[in-house]
Tab-separated table of C-alpha atoms in Angstrom:
chain	number	residue	atom	x	y	z
A	249	UNK	CA	4.986	-23.540	-13.891
A	250	UNK	CA	3.880	-20.143	-12.568
A	251	UNK	CA	6.344	-17.846	-10.766
A	252	UNK	CA	5.431	-14.752	-8.822
A	253	UNK	CA	8.338	-12.172	-9.259
A	254	UNK	CA	8.443	-9.641	-6.749
A	255	UNK	CA	11.020	-7.252	-5.131
A	256	UNK	CA	11.883	-3.712	-4.014
A	257	UNK	CA	9.510	-3.971	-0.955
A	258	UNK	CA	11.279	-1.392	1.220
A	259	UNK	CA	9.606	-2.582	4.333
A	260	UNK	CA	6.059	-2.929	2.740
A	261	UNK	CA	4.183	-6.147	2.029
A	262	UNK	CA	0.822	-5.334	0.324
A	263	UNK	CA	-1.801	-8.077	1.024
A	264	UNK	CA	-2.745	-8.467	-2.519
A	265	UNK	CA	0.377	-10.735	-3.192
A	266	UNK	CA	-1.054	-13.442	-1.168
A	267	UNK	CA	-4.318	-13.187	-2.982
A	268	UNK	CA	-2.594	-13.307	-6.401
A	269	UNK	CA	-0.573	-16.339	-5.249
A	270	UNK	CA	-3.989	-18.125	-4.677
A	271	UNK	CA	-5.886	-16.774	-7.596
A	272	UNK	CA	-3.246	-17.467	-10.154
A	273	UNK	CA	-2.247	-20.947	-8.529
A	274	UNK	CA	1.395	-19.727	-8.397
A	275	UNK	CA	3.963	-22.622	-8.097
A	276	UNK	CA	6.735	-20.539	-6.717
A	277	UNK	CA	7.936	-17.075	-5.502
A	278	UNK	CA	11.206	-15.356	-6.420
A	279	UNK	CA	12.273	-12.053	-4.629
A	280	UNK	CA	14.866	-9.729	-6.357
A	281	UNK	CA	15.845	-8.015	-2.981
A	282	UNK	CA	15.472	-4.894	-1.039
A	283	UNK	CA	13.167	-6.322	1.582
A	284	UNK	CA	14.134	-3.491	4.017
A	285	UNK	CA	15.377	-0.104	3.718
A	286	UNK	CA	12.238	2.078	4.260
A	287	UNK	CA	11.360	5.172	2.096
A	288	UNK	CA	12.980	7.673	4.591
A	289	UNK	CA	16.391	6.500	3.631
A	290	UNK	CA	15.729	7.470	-0.030
A	291	UNK	CA	15.322	11.000	0.936
A	292	UNK	CA	18.599	11.151	2.706
A	293	UNK	CA	20.337	9.384	-0.083
A	294	UNK	CA	19.133	12.068	-2.640
A	295	UNK	CA	20.491	14.850	-0.289
A	296	UNK	CA	23.532	12.860	0.391
A	297	UNK	CA	24.559	12.578	-3.531
A	298	UNK	CA	23.469	16.074	-4.107
A	299	UNK	CA	25.651	17.388	-1.356
A	300	UNK	CA	28.525	15.169	-2.387
A	301	UNK	CA	28.400	16.219	-5.966
A	302	UNK	CA	28.161	19.943	-5.165
A	303	UNK	CA	30.764	20.169	-2.265
A	304	UNK	CA	32.680	16.700	-2.072
A	305	UNK	CA	31.476	16.286	1.511
A	306	UNK	CA	29.882	13.328	2.783
A	307	UNK	CA	26.871	13.969	5.306
A	308	UNK	CA	26.156	11.028	7.530
A	309	UNK	CA	22.590	9.729	8.127
A	310	UNK	CA	22.815	10.705	11.566
A	311	UNK	CA	23.746	14.233	10.788
A	312	UNK	CA	20.790	14.372	8.377
A	313	UNK	CA	18.205	12.918	10.659
A	314	UNK	CA	19.571	13.822	14.064
A	315	UNK	CA	20.789	11.422	16.642
A	316	UNK	CA	17.122	10.619	18.202
A	317	UNK	CA	15.417	10.296	14.774
A	318	UNK	CA	18.120	8.323	13.311
A	319	UNK	CA	18.031	5.742	16.138
A	320	UNK	CA	14.163	5.335	15.676
A	321	UNK	CA	14.594	4.930	11.989
A	322	UNK	CA	17.229	2.168	12.467
A	323	UNK	CA	14.626	0.361	14.688
A	324	UNK	CA	11.801	0.962	12.252
A	325	UNK	CA	13.779	-0.209	9.500
A	326	UNK	CA	14.826	-3.522	11.211
A	327	UNK	CA	11.170	-4.315	12.105
A	328	UNK	CA	10.084	-3.523	8.589
A	329	UNK	CA	12.585	-5.840	7.083
A	330	UNK	CA	11.591	-8.642	9.571
A	331	UNK	CA	7.846	-8.322	8.743
A	332	UNK	CA	8.651	-8.786	5.064
A	333	UNK	CA	10.871	-11.775	5.599
A	334	UNK	CA	8.226	-13.201	7.775
A	335	UNK	CA	5.527	-12.786	5.117
A	336	UNK	CA	7.812	-14.612	2.630
A	337	UNK	CA	8.682	-17.268	5.051
A	338	UNK	CA	4.946	-17.864	5.712
A	339	UNK	CA	4.349	-18.168	1.769
A	340	UNK	CA	7.599	-20.596	1.774
A	341	UNK	CA	5.430	-23.130	3.846
A	342	UNK	CA	3.187	-23.785	0.852
A	343	UNK	CA	5.433	-23.091	-2.185
A	344	UNK	CA	9.087	-22.682	-2.749
A	345	UNK	CA	10.231	-19.055	-2.050
A	346	UNK	CA	13.625	-18.151	-3.173
A	347	UNK	CA	15.328	-14.700	-2.722
A	348	UNK	CA	18.424	-12.693	-3.103
A	349	UNK	CA	19.285	-9.580	-1.255
A	350	UNK	CA	19.328	-6.010	-2.625
A	351	UNK	CA	21.658	-3.150	-2.015
A	352	UNK	CA	18.990	-1.791	0.523
A	353	UNK	CA	19.329	-5.036	2.473
A	354	UNK	CA	22.810	-4.174	3.844
A	355	UNK	CA	23.487	-5.607	7.399
A	356	UNK	CA	21.270	-8.581	6.452
A	357	UNK	CA	23.964	-10.649	4.670
A	358	UNK	CA	27.643	-11.003	4.480
A	359	UNK	CA	29.150	-8.972	1.546
A	360	UNK	CA	31.931	-11.016	0.337
A	361	UNK	CA	33.750	-8.298	-1.953
A	362	UNK	CA	34.866	-6.063	0.762
A	363	UNK	CA	35.952	-6.934	4.268
A	364	UNK	CA	35.318	-3.496	5.695
A	365	UNK	CA	31.442	-3.974	5.013
A	366	UNK	CA	29.979	-5.804	7.976
A	367	UNK	CA	26.945	-7.717	8.882
A	368	UNK	CA	24.547	-7.426	11.888
A	369	UNK	CA	24.344	-10.546	13.916
A	370	UNK	CA	20.900	-10.000	15.108
A	371	UNK	CA	19.650	-9.937	11.424
A	372	UNK	CA	21.559	-13.070	10.753
A	373	UNK	CA	20.210	-14.834	13.708
A	374	UNK	CA	16.466	-13.688	12.761
A	375	UNK	CA	17.034	-15.025	9.226
A	376	UNK	CA	18.245	-18.428	10.386
A	377	UNK	CA	14.826	-19.067	12.090
A	378	UNK	CA	13.107	-18.406	8.740
A	379	UNK	CA	13.315	-22.073	7.638
A	380	UNK	CA	11.052	-21.774	4.714
A	381	UNK	CA	13.124	-19.323	2.815
A	382	UNK	CA	15.583	-20.492	0.111
A	383	UNK	CA	18.541	-17.980	-0.394
A	384	UNK	CA	20.181	-18.111	-3.815
A	385	UNK	CA	22.385	-15.108	-3.092
A	386	UNK	CA	25.763	-15.597	-4.694
A	387	UNK	CA	24.968	-19.212	-5.572
A	388	UNK	CA	23.280	-21.474	-8.074
A	389	UNK	CA	20.632	-23.953	-6.840
A	390	UNK	CA	18.139	-26.193	-8.573
A	391	UNK	CA	14.511	-25.509	-7.677
A	392	UNK	CA	11.476	-27.349	-9.201
A	393	UNK	CA	13.781	-28.473	-12.055
A	394	UNK	CA	15.228	-25.128	-12.832
A	395	UNK	CA	18.610	-23.979	-12.236
A	396	UNK	CA	18.514	-20.531	-10.495
A	397	UNK	CA	21.599	-18.270	-10.450
A	398	UNK	CA	21.366	-15.474	-7.985
A	399	UNK	CA	23.553	-12.545	-7.663
A	400	UNK	CA	22.072	-9.652	-5.287
A	401	UNK	CA	23.362	-7.236	-2.730
A	402	UNK	CA	25.434	-4.111	-3.277
A	403	UNK	CA	27.166	-3.428	-6.787
A	404	UNK	CA	29.264	-0.757	-8.150
A	405	UNK	CA	27.753	0.188	-11.349
A	406	UNK	CA	29.789	0.588	-14.509
A	407	UNK	CA	29.709	4.244	-14.298
A	408	UNK	CA	31.093	4.146	-10.823
A	409	UNK	CA	34.064	2.501	-11.976
A	410	UNK	CA	35.098	5.707	-13.744
A	411	UNK	CA	36.695	8.176	-11.316
A	412	UNK	CA	34.230	10.923	-10.100
A	413	UNK	CA	35.167	14.534	-9.744
A	414	UNK	CA	34.186	14.468	-6.156
A	415	UNK	CA	35.936	11.161	-5.339
A	416	UNK	CA	39.682	10.218	-4.317
A	417	UNK	CA	41.538	7.813	-6.527
A	418	UNK	CA	41.704	5.509	-3.610
A	419	UNK	CA	37.842	5.317	-3.508
A	420	UNK	CA	37.900	4.583	-7.331
A	421	UNK	CA	40.392	1.792	-7.008
A	422	UNK	CA	38.347	0.128	-4.114
A	423	UNK	CA	35.396	0.122	-6.383
A	424	UNK	CA	37.302	-1.437	-9.245
A	425	UNK	CA	38.685	-4.022	-6.776
A	426	UNK	CA	35.095	-4.984	-5.601
A	427	UNK	CA	34.112	-5.337	-9.455
A	428	UNK	CA	37.020	-7.629	-10.109
A	429	UNK	CA	36.139	-9.869	-7.134
A	430	UNK	CA	32.393	-9.736	-8.119
A	431	UNK	CA	33.307	-10.862	-11.686
A	432	UNK	CA	35.512	-13.626	-10.388
A	433	UNK	CA	32.656	-14.980	-8.246
A	434	UNK	CA	30.092	-14.687	-11.025
A	435	UNK	CA	32.317	-16.417	-13.597
A	436	UNK	CA	32.786	-19.332	-10.935
A	437	UNK	CA	29.025	-19.536	-10.658
A	438	UNK	CA	28.476	-19.528	-14.408
A	439	UNK	CA	30.560	-22.841	-14.542
A	440	UNK	CA	27.634	-24.553	-12.734
A	441	UNK	CA	25.161	-23.584	-15.524
A	442	UNK	CA	25.223	-26.398	-18.000
A	443	UNK	CA	24.310	-26.176	-21.636
A	444	UNK	CA	21.107	-28.233	-21.255
A	445	UNK	CA	20.039	-26.586	-17.969
A	446	UNK	CA	16.681	-24.841	-17.799
A	447	UNK	CA	18.352	-21.672	-16.213
A	448	UNK	CA	16.865	-18.566	-14.509
A	449	UNK	CA	19.142	-15.592	-13.688
A	450	UNK	CA	18.044	-13.388	-10.661
A	451	UNK	CA	19.820	-10.146	-10.188
A	452	UNK	CA	19.016	-7.127	-8.142
A	453	UNK	CA	20.804	-4.495	-10.327
A	454	UNK	CA	19.851	-4.441	-13.728
A	455	UNK	CA	21.907	-5.812	-16.597
A	456	UNK	CA	23.586	-3.050	-18.703
A	457	UNK	CA	21.223	-2.526	-21.751
A	458	UNK	CA	17.744	-2.692	-20.244
A	459	UNK	CA	15.920	-0.698	-17.513
A	460	UNK	CA	19.010	1.083	-16.567
A	461	UNK	CA	18.898	4.760	-17.042
A	462	UNK	CA	17.628	6.916	-13.987
A	463	UNK	CA	14.276	8.685	-14.971
A	464	UNK	CA	13.927	10.477	-11.613
A	465	UNK	CA	14.523	14.222	-11.999
A	466	UNK	CA	14.903	14.639	-8.352
A	467	UNK	CA	17.897	12.399	-8.581
A	468	UNK	CA	21.243	14.118	-9.198
A	469	UNK	CA	22.307	11.213	-11.501
A	470	UNK	CA	19.108	11.743	-13.662
A	471	UNK	CA	19.838	10.369	-17.143
A	472	UNK	CA	22.917	8.379	-16.166
A	473	UNK	CA	23.207	4.554	-16.477
A	474	UNK	CA	22.949	2.333	-13.642
A	475	UNK	CA	23.632	-1.040	-15.512
A	476	UNK	CA	25.912	-3.748	-14.690
A	477	UNK	CA	27.793	-5.095	-17.776
A	478	UNK	CA	29.048	-8.437	-16.312
A	479	UNK	CA	25.424	-9.367	-15.808
A	480	UNK	CA	24.807	-8.680	-19.473
A	481	UNK	CA	27.846	-10.679	-20.395
A	482	UNK	CA	26.515	-13.689	-18.328
A	483	UNK	CA	23.119	-13.459	-20.043
A	484	UNK	CA	24.877	-13.475	-23.323
A	485	UNK	CA	27.074	-16.241	-22.572
A	486	UNK	CA	24.477	-18.693	-21.162
A	487	UNK	CA	21.323	-17.738	-22.538
A	488	UNK	CA	18.979	-18.399	-19.548
A	489	UNK	CA	15.072	-18.949	-20.069
A	490	UNK	CA	14.873	-15.481	-18.609
A	491	UNK	CA	16.509	-13.196	-16.170
A	492	UNK	CA	15.019	-11.069	-13.370
A	493	UNK	CA	16.188	-7.814	-12.081
A	494	UNK	CA	14.956	-4.856	-9.732
A	495	UNK	CA	16.607	-1.857	-8.267
A	496	UNK	CA	15.200	0.751	-10.682
A	497	UNK	CA	11.733	1.548	-9.221
A	498	UNK	CA	10.688	3.512	-12.173
A	499	UNK	CA	10.675	0.587	-14.341
A	500	UNK	CA	8.283	-2.304	-14.720
A	501	UNK	CA	8.311	-4.478	-17.837
A	502	UNK	CA	9.963	-6.834	-20.111
A	503	UNK	CA	12.941	-6.283	-22.726
A	504	UNK	CA	15.038	-8.466	-24.711
A	505	UNK	CA	18.880	-8.510	-24.231
A	506	UNK	CA	20.971	-10.740	-26.404
A	507	UNK	CA	17.685	-12.583	-27.369
A	508	UNK	CA	16.816	-13.284	-23.716
A	509	UNK	CA	13.885	-11.778	-21.936
A	510	UNK	CA	14.755	-9.534	-18.980
A	511	UNK	CA	11.872	-8.798	-16.490
A	512	UNK	CA	11.668	-6.029	-14.032
A	513	UNK	CA	8.519	-7.152	-11.933
A	514	UNK	CA	8.179	-3.525	-10.535
A	515	UNK	CA	8.194	-1.830	-7.015
A	516	UNK	CA	6.680	-4.476	-4.610
A	517	UNK	CA	6.282	-1.570	-2.011
A	518	UNK	CA	3.640	-0.087	-4.164
A	519	UNK	CA	1.769	-3.361	-5.157
A	520	UNK	CA	3.664	-4.117	-8.443
A	521	UNK	CA	4.645	-7.641	-9.398
A	522	UNK	CA	4.755	-10.070	-12.221
A	523	UNK	CA	3.313	-13.441	-12.761
A	524	UNK	CA	5.354	-15.425	-15.215
A	525	UNK	CA	4.443	-18.734	-16.869
A	526	UNK	CA	7.122	-21.032	-18.145
A	527	UNK	CA	7.305	-24.595	-19.775
A	528	UNK	CA	10.627	-26.301	-20.068
A	529	UNK	CA	12.841	-23.776	-21.750
A	530	UNK	CA	9.917	-21.580	-23.125
A	531	UNK	CA	8.549	-18.357	-21.604
A	532	UNK	CA	4.921	-18.667	-22.252
A	533	UNK	CA	3.467	-15.306	-21.058
A	534	UNK	CA	4.172	-12.670	-18.574
A	535	UNK	CA	1.463	-10.576	-16.877
A	536	UNK	CA	2.436	-7.419	-14.959
A	537	UNK	CA	0.315	-6.168	-12.060
A	538	UNK	CA	0.292	-2.650	-10.951
């Protein structure tokens, strides 16, 4: 079976993906999230954290962009996200297309680990109409004989569980509570993965130990680790055929973690993806496309 692994679109869907699916005779598509969150947000995030680290003050997106531009950007982001989901839905008419959400897809899904974080009803309404998409977010599901485990959305990284100099203890405790709830959910999902299952794990954030160090020198967290240890523990415990991850745009490739191949298909917004060929419990080959 051939799988096209893609993710980190950020509101872009290069036409080459549909050509690759046809040329490679791909059997299914798997998205690791971040369908929306256009590039303008990244510039704000860099400034937000730079300012936070230096002064302890939190600048809102509306303050950074200005009220009028902020409003336009929200609309642009919504339309860009819809475009990506529509493209995936069209592909889903022909071959199974499964997906999880990324941290950039906030407002598109219900975040179960903190009630204060809401969801946009018009986004949910739109997604309900995309009948050919298979969500594996926070669930396990058998597709084409393989048991997929999907855990996407926002995550507090291991480093964020430590109290930061610019943060209140209340904020730190909040992150630790979210992590505890995340772990409880993941542990319950792992019970659905049997010893004889042909399992494939799909994460948005990277497991700790691979593709997890920030290389971008413009980022105030340059050199810091963004990995998630509960994902690494899940891989070690269940030994899936392989695991997918995204989030870290500066990476594309495959590395072994606890003897299991972990694949980052690269930044789909800039045309990167991976074609993965498997048979039963064997990973036969991976071709990375830039």
